[in-house]
Coordinates of C-alpha atoms and ligand atoms in Angstrom, one line a residue:
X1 CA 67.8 83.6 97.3
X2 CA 68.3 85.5 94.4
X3 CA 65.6 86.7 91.8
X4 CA 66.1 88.2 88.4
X5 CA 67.5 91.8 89.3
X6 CA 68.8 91.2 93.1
X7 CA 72.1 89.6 94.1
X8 CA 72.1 87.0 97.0
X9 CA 70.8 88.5 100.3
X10 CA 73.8 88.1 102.3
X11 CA 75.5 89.3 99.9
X12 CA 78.9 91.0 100.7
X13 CA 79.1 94.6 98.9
X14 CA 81.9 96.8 99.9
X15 CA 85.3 97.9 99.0
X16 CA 89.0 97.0 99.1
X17 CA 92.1 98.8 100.4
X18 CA 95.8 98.1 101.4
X19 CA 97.7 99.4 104.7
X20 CA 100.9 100.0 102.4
X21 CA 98.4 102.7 100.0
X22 CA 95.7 104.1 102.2
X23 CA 97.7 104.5 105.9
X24 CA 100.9 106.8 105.4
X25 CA 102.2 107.2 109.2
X26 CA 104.8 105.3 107.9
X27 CA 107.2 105.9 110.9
X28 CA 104.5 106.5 113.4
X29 CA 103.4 104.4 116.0
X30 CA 106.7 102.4 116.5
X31 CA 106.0 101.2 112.9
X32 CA 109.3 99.6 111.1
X33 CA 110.1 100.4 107.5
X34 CA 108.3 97.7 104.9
X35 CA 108.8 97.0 101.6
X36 CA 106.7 99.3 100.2
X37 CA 108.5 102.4 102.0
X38 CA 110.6 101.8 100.0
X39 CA 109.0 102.1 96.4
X40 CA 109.4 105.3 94.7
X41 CA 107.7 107.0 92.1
X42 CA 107.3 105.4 88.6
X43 CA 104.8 107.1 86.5
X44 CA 106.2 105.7 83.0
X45 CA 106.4 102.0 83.7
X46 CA 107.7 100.2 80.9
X47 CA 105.4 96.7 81.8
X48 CA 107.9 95.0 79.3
X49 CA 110.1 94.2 82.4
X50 CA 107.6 94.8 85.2
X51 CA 110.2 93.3 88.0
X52 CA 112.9 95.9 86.5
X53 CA 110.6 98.8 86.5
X54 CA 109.9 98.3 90.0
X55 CA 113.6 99.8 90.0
X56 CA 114.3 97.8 93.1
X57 CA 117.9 97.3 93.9
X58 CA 120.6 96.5 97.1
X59 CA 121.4 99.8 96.2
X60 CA 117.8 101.9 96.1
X61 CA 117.2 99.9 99.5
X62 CA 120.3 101.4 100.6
X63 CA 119.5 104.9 99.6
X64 CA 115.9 104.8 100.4
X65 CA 117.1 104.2 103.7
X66 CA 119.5 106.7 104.0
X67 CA 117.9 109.7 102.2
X68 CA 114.6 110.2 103.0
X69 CA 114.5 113.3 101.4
X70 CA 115.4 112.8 97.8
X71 CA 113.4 110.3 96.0
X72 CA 109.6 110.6 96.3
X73 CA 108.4 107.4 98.5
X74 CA 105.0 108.3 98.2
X75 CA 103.5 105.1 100.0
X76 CA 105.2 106.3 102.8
X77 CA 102.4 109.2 102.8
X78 CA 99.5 106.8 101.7
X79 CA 96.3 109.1 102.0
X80 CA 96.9 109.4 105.6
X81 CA 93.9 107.1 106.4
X82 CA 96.2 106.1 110.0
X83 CA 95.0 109.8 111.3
X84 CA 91.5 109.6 109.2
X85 CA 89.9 106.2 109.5
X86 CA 87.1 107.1 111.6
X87 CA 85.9 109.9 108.9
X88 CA 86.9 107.1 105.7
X89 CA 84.6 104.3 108.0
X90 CA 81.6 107.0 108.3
X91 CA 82.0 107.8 104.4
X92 CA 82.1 103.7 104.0
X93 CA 79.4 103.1 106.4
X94 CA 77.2 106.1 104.1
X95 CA 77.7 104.0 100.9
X96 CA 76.1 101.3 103.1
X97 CA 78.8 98.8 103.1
X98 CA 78.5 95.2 104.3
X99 CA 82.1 94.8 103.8
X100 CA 85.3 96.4 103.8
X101 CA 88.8 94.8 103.0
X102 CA 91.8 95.9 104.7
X103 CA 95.2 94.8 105.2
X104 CA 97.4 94.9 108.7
X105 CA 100.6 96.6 108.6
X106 CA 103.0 93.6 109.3
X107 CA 105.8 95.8 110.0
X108 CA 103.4 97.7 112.4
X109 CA 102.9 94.7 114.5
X110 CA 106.7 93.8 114.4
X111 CA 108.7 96.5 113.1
X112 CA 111.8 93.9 112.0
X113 CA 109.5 90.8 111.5
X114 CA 111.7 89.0 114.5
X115 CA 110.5 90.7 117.4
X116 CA 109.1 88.0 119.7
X117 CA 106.2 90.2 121.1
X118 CA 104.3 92.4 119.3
X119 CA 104.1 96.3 118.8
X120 CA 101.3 97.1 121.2
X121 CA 100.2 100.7 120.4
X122 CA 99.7 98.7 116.8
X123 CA 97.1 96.0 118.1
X124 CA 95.6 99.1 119.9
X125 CA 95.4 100.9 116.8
X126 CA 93.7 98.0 114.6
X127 CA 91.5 97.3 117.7
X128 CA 89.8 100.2 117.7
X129 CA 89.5 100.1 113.5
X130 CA 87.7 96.8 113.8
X131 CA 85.8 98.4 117.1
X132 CA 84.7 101.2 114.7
X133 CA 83.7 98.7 111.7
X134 CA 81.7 96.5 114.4
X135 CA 79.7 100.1 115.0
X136 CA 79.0 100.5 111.7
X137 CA 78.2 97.0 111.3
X138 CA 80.7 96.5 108.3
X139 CA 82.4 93.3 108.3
X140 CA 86.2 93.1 108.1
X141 CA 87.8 91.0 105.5
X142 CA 91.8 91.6 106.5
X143 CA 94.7 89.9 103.8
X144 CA 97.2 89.2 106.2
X145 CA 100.1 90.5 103.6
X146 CA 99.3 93.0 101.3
X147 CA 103.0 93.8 99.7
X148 CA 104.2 95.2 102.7
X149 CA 106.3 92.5 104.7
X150 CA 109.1 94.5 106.8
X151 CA 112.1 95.6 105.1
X152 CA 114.5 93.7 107.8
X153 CA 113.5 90.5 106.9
X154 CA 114.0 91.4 102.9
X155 CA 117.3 93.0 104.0
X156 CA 118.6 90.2 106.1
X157 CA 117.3 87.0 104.8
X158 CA 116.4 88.1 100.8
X159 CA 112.9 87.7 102.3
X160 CA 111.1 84.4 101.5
X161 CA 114.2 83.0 100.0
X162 CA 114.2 82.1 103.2
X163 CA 112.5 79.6 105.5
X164 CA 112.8 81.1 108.7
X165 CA 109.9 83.9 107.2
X166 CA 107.7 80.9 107.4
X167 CA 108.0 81.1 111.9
X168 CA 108.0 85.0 111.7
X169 CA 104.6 85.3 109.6
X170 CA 103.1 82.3 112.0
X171 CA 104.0 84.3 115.0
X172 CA 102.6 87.6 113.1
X173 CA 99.1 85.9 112.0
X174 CA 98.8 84.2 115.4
X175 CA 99.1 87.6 117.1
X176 CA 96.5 89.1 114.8
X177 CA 94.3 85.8 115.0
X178 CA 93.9 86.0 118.7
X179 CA 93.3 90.0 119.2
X180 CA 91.4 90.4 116.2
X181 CA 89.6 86.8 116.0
X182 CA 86.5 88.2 117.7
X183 CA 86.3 90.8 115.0
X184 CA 87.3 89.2 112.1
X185 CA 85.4 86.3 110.8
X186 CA 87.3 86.4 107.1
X187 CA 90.7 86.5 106.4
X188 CA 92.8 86.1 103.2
X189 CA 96.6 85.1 103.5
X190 CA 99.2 86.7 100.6
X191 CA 97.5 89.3 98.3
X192 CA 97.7 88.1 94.8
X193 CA 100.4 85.1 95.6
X194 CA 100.8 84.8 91.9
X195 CA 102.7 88.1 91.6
X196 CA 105.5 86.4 93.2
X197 CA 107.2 86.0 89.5
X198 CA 106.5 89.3 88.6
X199 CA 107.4 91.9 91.1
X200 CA 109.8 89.6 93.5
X201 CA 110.4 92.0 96.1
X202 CA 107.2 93.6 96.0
X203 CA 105.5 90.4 96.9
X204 CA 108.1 88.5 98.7
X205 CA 111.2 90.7 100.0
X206 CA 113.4 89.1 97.2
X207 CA 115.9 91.2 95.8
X208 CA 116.4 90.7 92.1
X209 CA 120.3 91.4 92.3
X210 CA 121.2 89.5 95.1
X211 CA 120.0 86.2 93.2
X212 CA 122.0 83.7 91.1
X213 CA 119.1 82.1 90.5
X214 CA 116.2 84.2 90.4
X215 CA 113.5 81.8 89.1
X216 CA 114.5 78.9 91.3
X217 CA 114.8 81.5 94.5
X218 CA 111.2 82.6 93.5
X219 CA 109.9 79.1 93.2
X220 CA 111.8 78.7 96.6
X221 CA 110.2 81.8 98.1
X222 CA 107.1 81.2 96.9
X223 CA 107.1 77.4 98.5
X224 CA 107.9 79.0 101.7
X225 CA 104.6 81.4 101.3
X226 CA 102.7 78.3 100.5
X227 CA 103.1 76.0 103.5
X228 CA 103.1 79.4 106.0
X229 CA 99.6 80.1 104.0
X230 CA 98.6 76.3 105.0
X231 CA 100.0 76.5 108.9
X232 CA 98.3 79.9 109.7
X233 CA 94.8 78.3 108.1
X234 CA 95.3 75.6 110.4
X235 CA 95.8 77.8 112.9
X236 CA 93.0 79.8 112.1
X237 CA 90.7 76.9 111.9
X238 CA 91.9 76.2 115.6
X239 CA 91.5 79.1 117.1
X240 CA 88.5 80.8 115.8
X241 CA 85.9 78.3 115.2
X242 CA 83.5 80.4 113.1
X243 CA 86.6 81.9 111.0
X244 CA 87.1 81.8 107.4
X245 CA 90.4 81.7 105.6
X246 CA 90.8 82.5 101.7
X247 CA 93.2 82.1 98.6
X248 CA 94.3 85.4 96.9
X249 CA 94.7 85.4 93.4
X250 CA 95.4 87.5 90.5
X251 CA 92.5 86.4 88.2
X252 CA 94.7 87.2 84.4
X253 CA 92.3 85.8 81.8
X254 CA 93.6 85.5 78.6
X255 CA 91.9 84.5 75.0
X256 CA 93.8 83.5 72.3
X257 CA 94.1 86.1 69.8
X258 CA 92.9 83.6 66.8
X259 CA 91.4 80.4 66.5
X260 CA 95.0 79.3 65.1
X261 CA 96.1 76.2 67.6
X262 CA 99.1 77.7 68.4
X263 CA 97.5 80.6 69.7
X264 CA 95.3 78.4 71.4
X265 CA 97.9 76.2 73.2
X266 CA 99.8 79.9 74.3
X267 CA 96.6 81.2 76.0
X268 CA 95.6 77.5 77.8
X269 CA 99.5 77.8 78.8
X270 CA 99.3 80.9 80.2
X271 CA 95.9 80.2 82.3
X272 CA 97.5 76.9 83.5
X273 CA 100.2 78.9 84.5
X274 CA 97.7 81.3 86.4
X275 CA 95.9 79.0 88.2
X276 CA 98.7 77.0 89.8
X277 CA 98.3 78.8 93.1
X278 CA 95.0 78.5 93.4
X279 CA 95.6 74.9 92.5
X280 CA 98.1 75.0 95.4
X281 CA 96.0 76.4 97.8
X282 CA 92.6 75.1 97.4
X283 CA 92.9 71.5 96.2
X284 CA 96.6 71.0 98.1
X285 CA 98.6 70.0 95.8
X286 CA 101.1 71.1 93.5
X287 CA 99.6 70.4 89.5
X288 CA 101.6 67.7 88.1
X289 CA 102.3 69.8 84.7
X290 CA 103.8 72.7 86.7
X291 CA 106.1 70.0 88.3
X292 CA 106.9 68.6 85.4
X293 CA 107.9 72.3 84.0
X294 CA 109.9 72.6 87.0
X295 CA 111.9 69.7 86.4
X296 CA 112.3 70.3 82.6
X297 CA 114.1 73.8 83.8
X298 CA 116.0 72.1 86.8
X299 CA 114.4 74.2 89.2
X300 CA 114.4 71.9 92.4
X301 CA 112.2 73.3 95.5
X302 CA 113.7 72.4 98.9
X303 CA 110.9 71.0 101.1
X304 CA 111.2 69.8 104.5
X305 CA 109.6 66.3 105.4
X306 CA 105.9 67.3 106.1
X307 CA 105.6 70.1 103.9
X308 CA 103.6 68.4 101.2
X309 CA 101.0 66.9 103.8
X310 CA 100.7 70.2 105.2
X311 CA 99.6 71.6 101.9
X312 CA 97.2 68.8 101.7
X313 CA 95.9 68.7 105.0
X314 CA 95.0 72.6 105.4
X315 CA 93.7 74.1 102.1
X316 CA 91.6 77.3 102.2
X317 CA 87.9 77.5 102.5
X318 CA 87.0 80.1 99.7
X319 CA 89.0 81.5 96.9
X320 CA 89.2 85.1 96.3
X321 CA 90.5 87.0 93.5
X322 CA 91.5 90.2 91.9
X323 CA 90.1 91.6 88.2
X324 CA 91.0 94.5 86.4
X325 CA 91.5 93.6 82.7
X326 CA 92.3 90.6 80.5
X327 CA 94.2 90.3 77.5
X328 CA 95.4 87.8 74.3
X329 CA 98.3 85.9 73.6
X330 CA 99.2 85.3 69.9
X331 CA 101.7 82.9 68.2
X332 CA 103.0 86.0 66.4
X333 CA 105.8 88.0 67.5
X334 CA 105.2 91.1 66.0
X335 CA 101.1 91.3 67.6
X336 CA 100.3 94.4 69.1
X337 CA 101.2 94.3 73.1
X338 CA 99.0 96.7 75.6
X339 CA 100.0 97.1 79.1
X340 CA 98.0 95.4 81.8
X341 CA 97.8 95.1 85.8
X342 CA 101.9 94.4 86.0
X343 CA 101.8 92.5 82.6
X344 CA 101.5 92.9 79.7
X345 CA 99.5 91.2 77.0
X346 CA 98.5 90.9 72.9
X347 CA 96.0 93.7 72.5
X348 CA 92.3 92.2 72.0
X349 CA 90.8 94.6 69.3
X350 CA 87.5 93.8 70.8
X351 CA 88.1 95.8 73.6
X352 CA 88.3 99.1 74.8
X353 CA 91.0 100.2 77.3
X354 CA 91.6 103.0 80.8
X355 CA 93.6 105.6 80.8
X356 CA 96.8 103.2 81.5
X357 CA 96.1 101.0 78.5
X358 CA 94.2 97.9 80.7
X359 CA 91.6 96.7 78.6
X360 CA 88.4 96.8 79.9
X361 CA 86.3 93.5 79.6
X362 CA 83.1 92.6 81.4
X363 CA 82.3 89.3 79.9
X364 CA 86.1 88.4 81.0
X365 CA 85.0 88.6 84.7
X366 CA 81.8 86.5 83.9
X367 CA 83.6 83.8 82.0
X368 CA 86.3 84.1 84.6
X369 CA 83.7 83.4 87.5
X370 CA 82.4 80.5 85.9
X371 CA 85.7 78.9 85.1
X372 CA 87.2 79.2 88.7
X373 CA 84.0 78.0 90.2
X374 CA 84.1 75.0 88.1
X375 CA 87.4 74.3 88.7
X376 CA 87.6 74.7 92.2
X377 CA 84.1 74.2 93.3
X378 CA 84.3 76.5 96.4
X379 CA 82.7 79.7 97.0
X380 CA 84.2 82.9 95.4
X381 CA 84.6 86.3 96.3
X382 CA 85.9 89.3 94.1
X383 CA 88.1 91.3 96.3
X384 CA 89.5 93.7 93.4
X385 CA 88.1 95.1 90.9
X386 CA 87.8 98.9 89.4
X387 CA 89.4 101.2 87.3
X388 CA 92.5 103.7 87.3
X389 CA 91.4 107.0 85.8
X390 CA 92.2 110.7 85.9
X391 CA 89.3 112.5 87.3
X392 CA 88.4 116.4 86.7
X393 CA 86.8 118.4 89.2
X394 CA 83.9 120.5 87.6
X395 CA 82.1 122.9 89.8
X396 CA 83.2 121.4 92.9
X397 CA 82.0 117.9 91.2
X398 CA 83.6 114.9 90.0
X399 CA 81.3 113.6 87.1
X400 CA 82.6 110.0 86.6
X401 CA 80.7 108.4 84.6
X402 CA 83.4 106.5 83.2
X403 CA 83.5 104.8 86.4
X404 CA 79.9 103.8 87.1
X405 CA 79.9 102.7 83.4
X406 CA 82.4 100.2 84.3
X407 CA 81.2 98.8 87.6
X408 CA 77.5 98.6 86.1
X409 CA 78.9 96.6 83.2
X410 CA 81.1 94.1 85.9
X411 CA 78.2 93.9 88.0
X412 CA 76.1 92.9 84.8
X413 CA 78.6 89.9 84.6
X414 CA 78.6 89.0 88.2
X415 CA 74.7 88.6 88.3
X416 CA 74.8 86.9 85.1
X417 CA 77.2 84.2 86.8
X418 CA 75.5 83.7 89.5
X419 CA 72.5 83.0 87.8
X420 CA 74.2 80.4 86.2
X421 CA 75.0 79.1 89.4
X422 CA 78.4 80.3 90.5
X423 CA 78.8 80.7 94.5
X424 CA 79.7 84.4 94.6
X425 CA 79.7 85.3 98.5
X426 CA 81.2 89.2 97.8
X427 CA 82.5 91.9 95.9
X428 CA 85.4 94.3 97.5
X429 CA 85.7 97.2 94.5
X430 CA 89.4 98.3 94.4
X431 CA 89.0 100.9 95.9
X432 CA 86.2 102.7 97.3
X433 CA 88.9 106.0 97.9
X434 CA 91.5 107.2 95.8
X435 CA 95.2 106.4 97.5
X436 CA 98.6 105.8 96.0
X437 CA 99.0 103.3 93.2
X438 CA 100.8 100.2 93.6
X439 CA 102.6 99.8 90.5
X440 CA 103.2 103.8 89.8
X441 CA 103.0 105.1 93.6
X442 CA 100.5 107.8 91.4
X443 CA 98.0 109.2 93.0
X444 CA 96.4 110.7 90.1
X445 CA 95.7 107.1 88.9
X446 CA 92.0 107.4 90.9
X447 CA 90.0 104.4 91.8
X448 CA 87.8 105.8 94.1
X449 CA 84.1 106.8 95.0
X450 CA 85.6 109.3 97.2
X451 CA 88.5 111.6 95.7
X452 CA 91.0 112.5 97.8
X453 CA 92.6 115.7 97.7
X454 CA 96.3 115.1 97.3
X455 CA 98.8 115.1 94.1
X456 CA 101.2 112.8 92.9
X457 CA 104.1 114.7 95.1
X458 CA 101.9 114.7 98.2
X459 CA 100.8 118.2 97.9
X460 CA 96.9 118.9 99.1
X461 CA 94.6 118.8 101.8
X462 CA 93.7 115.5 101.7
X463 CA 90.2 116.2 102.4
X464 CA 87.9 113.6 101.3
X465 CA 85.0 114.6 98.3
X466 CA 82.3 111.9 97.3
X467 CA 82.2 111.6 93.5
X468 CA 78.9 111.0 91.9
X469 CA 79.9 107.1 91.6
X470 CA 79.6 107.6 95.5
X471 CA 75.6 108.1 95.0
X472 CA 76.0 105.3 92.4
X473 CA 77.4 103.3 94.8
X474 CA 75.2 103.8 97.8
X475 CA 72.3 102.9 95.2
X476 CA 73.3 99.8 94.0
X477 CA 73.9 98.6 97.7
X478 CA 70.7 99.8 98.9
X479 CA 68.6 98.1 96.5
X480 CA 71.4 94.6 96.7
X481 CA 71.8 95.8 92.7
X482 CA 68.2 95.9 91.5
X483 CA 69.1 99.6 90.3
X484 CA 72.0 98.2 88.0
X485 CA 69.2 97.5 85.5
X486 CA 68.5 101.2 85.7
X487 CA 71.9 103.0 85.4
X488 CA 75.0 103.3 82.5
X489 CA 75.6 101.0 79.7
Ligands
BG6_501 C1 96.3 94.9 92.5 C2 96.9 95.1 93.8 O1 97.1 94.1 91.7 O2 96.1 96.0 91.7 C3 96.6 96.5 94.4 O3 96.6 94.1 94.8 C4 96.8 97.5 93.4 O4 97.5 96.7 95.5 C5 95.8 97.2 92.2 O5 96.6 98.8 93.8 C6 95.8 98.2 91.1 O6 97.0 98.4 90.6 P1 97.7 99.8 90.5 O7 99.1 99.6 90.1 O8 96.9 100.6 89.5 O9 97.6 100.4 91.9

């Protein structure tokens, strides 16, 4: 029940991290290298070529490998949340979360991915986070790969290119559905299984320069993620009766820049093109247009005889979904482009932008809400959402208004959706606590209601600091978002 200034009473408020960005440790534990170890510092992305920026080649692997010393890795480091957790949980648990996202460490579990038992001093370790969450009565919400598969299987097998992934991630998700099962009632399977096309190896192990044929060794890749997404949920739904299973997606809304058709026709296209994985996922089957594109470019998809009644047989049971910015698409070559999460877009000159040029739009979220629920007519849940900012301590204060401006506006939108009727079960921000930056492996790109005390080259105490959002934060849980009405723009 929801009534004009309160969100649903179950309602799911909490936060959103990655193993890859928060843990560091990232040789500890009998852990094996991922593909995020690997990642090195890129503050000036250029998002023109967003797989090329990720400057990901045979031969960066190779050194990255080999000289640990050189390059700055800094997800290796993370913000050393492995040694901190129970302090970051008691910090969660003060906000007054209901829910906290995490991801597992596959290459915790199995260091190569083909290890036929698993890495116990990992299940030990997770154990006693979800122990700890149990405590403080937050419930887990764990994405089973968060862009950090392990580096063996990239190395070996150009990492989903592959089908034999599909029977290592099985065994990996099995493992984590019967020691975590009893703790974890939601689970989500790839983070963001759209970004496949965009950052390859990021994603999905594949090396850009050990393809031929990148976008057909994608589409392969991404097949391969598709059906492994639809075994494990069958799985799931075997195992642990009361269990949940979700889609992740990268929610990339985008307007036409003019009411011109042709800009029109660009912006459906590019929608269409963002939805195919949900479409995948939660109706179970592949959208005819998107074969039909396929086959125009000669892109065939190797499937095994059952894949396609697999899909259709084990969809998910709620869609989830990243937000962060949207942007236009315009007919004209020469429109103004702005950078966006990994993309990058027509500038909308409606909007205004963060620090890294993503363009900040409320209503986007709303209108977004309302189209996937229509579309897909199961319940949603926003499991990223925030904004990257430099932050300035004043006083021994972080005064980031900025921020609480933002999320009050979002949750503005939320509300207003589900007023309208949309089934929004949660909201994970991105992230409650600052840690390293997917894209730029930055730290000073800050999402969090707790700062964290490091630099972009590692240096600091990391001790933790609540920010004044923190307060903000805490607020808005405690009252389920009556005090929205009373805060920021
Ligand atoms: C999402 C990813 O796309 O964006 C997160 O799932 C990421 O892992 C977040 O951190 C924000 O992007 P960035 O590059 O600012 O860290």
């Amino acid at each position: 029940m929801t009534n004009k200034t309160t969100f649903p009473n179950d309602f799911l408020w909490g936060g959103a991290v990655a193993a890859n960005q928060v843990e560091g440790a990232w040789n500890v534990g009998g852990k094996g290298l991922s593909v995020a170890d690997v990642a090195t510092y890129k503050p000036n992305v250029d998002n023109k070529d967003y797989a090329a920026h990720m400057g990901v080649t045979t031969e960066s692997i190779r050194e990255a490998i080999s000289e640990y010393s050189d390059a700055m890795y800094p997800k290796r480091r993370g913000i050393d949340m492995y040694h901190r957790y129970k302090d970051d949980l008691d910090l969660f648990a003060e906000m007054g979360f209901k829910a906290l996202r995490i991801s597992i460490a596959w290459s915790r579990l199995y260091p190569t991915g083909e290890e036929k038992e698993p890495n116990q001093e990992a299940i030990d370790f997770y154990l006693d986070v979800f122990k700890e969450m149990k405590r403080l009565k937050i419930e887990p919400i764990v994405t089973l790969s968060h862009y950090e598969m392990p580096l063996a299987l990239s190395v070996k097998y150009n990492g989903w290119v592959s089908r034999s992934v599909i029977d290592d991630f099985v065994r990996f998700s099995n493992t984590c559905f019967d020691n975590f099962g009893e703790y974890v009632k939601y689970w989500l399977t790839f983070n963001e299984v759209d970004s496949i096309f965009r950052h390859p190896f990021t994603t999905a192990g594949v090396v850009p320069d050990k393809s031929d044929q990148l976008e057909q060794d994608i589409y392969q890749a991404l097949h391969h993620q598709f059906v492994a997404s639809a075994i494990v949920t069958k799985d799931l739904h075997n195992k642990v009766s009361d269990a949940q299973i979700g889609a992740m997606l990268t929610k990339l809304m985008t307007y036409p820049l003019t009411s011109r058709p042709e800009d029109v026709e660009l912006a459906l296209k590019k929608n269409l093109d963002n939805h195919f994985y949900a479409d995948v996922q939660v109706r179970g089957e592949y959208p005819a247009l998107i074969l039909n594109k396929m086959k125009r470019q000669g892109i065939t998809i190797d499937m095994v005889e059952g894949d396609l009644e697999i899909l259709k047989a084990h969809t998910v049971d709620f869609l989830s979904f990243s937000y962060y910015m949207s942007m236009c698409e315009s007919a004209d070559v020469n429109a103004e482009r702005t950078p966006g999460n990994t993309v990058l877009g027509v500038k909308n000159p409606y909007l205004p932008a963060t620090d890294w040029g993503w363009q900040i739009d409320p209503k986007g979220l709303k209108i977004s809400l309302i189209e996937l629920y229509d579309r897909y007519n199961v319940p949603l849940m926003i499991v990223e959402n925030g904004m990257g900012a430099y932050d300035e301590i004043e006083d021994g204060q972080i005064h980031d208004q900025y921020r609480v401006d933002y999320f009050t506006a979002h949750f503005k939108a939320m509300k207003e959706a589900i007023d309208e009727g949309v089934n929004l079960i949660g909201y994970t921000s991105w992230a409650p606590i600052d840690l390293v930056s997917a894209g730029t492996s930055q730290m000073s790109k800050r999402y969090g209601f707790i700062y964290v005390d490091a630099d972009d080259e590692g240096k600091g105490t990391y001790n933790r600091m609540r920010k004044d959002s923190f307060y903000w934060y805490k607020d808005i849980i405690a009252t389920n978002g009556e005090s929205l009405y009373q805060y920021g723009e």
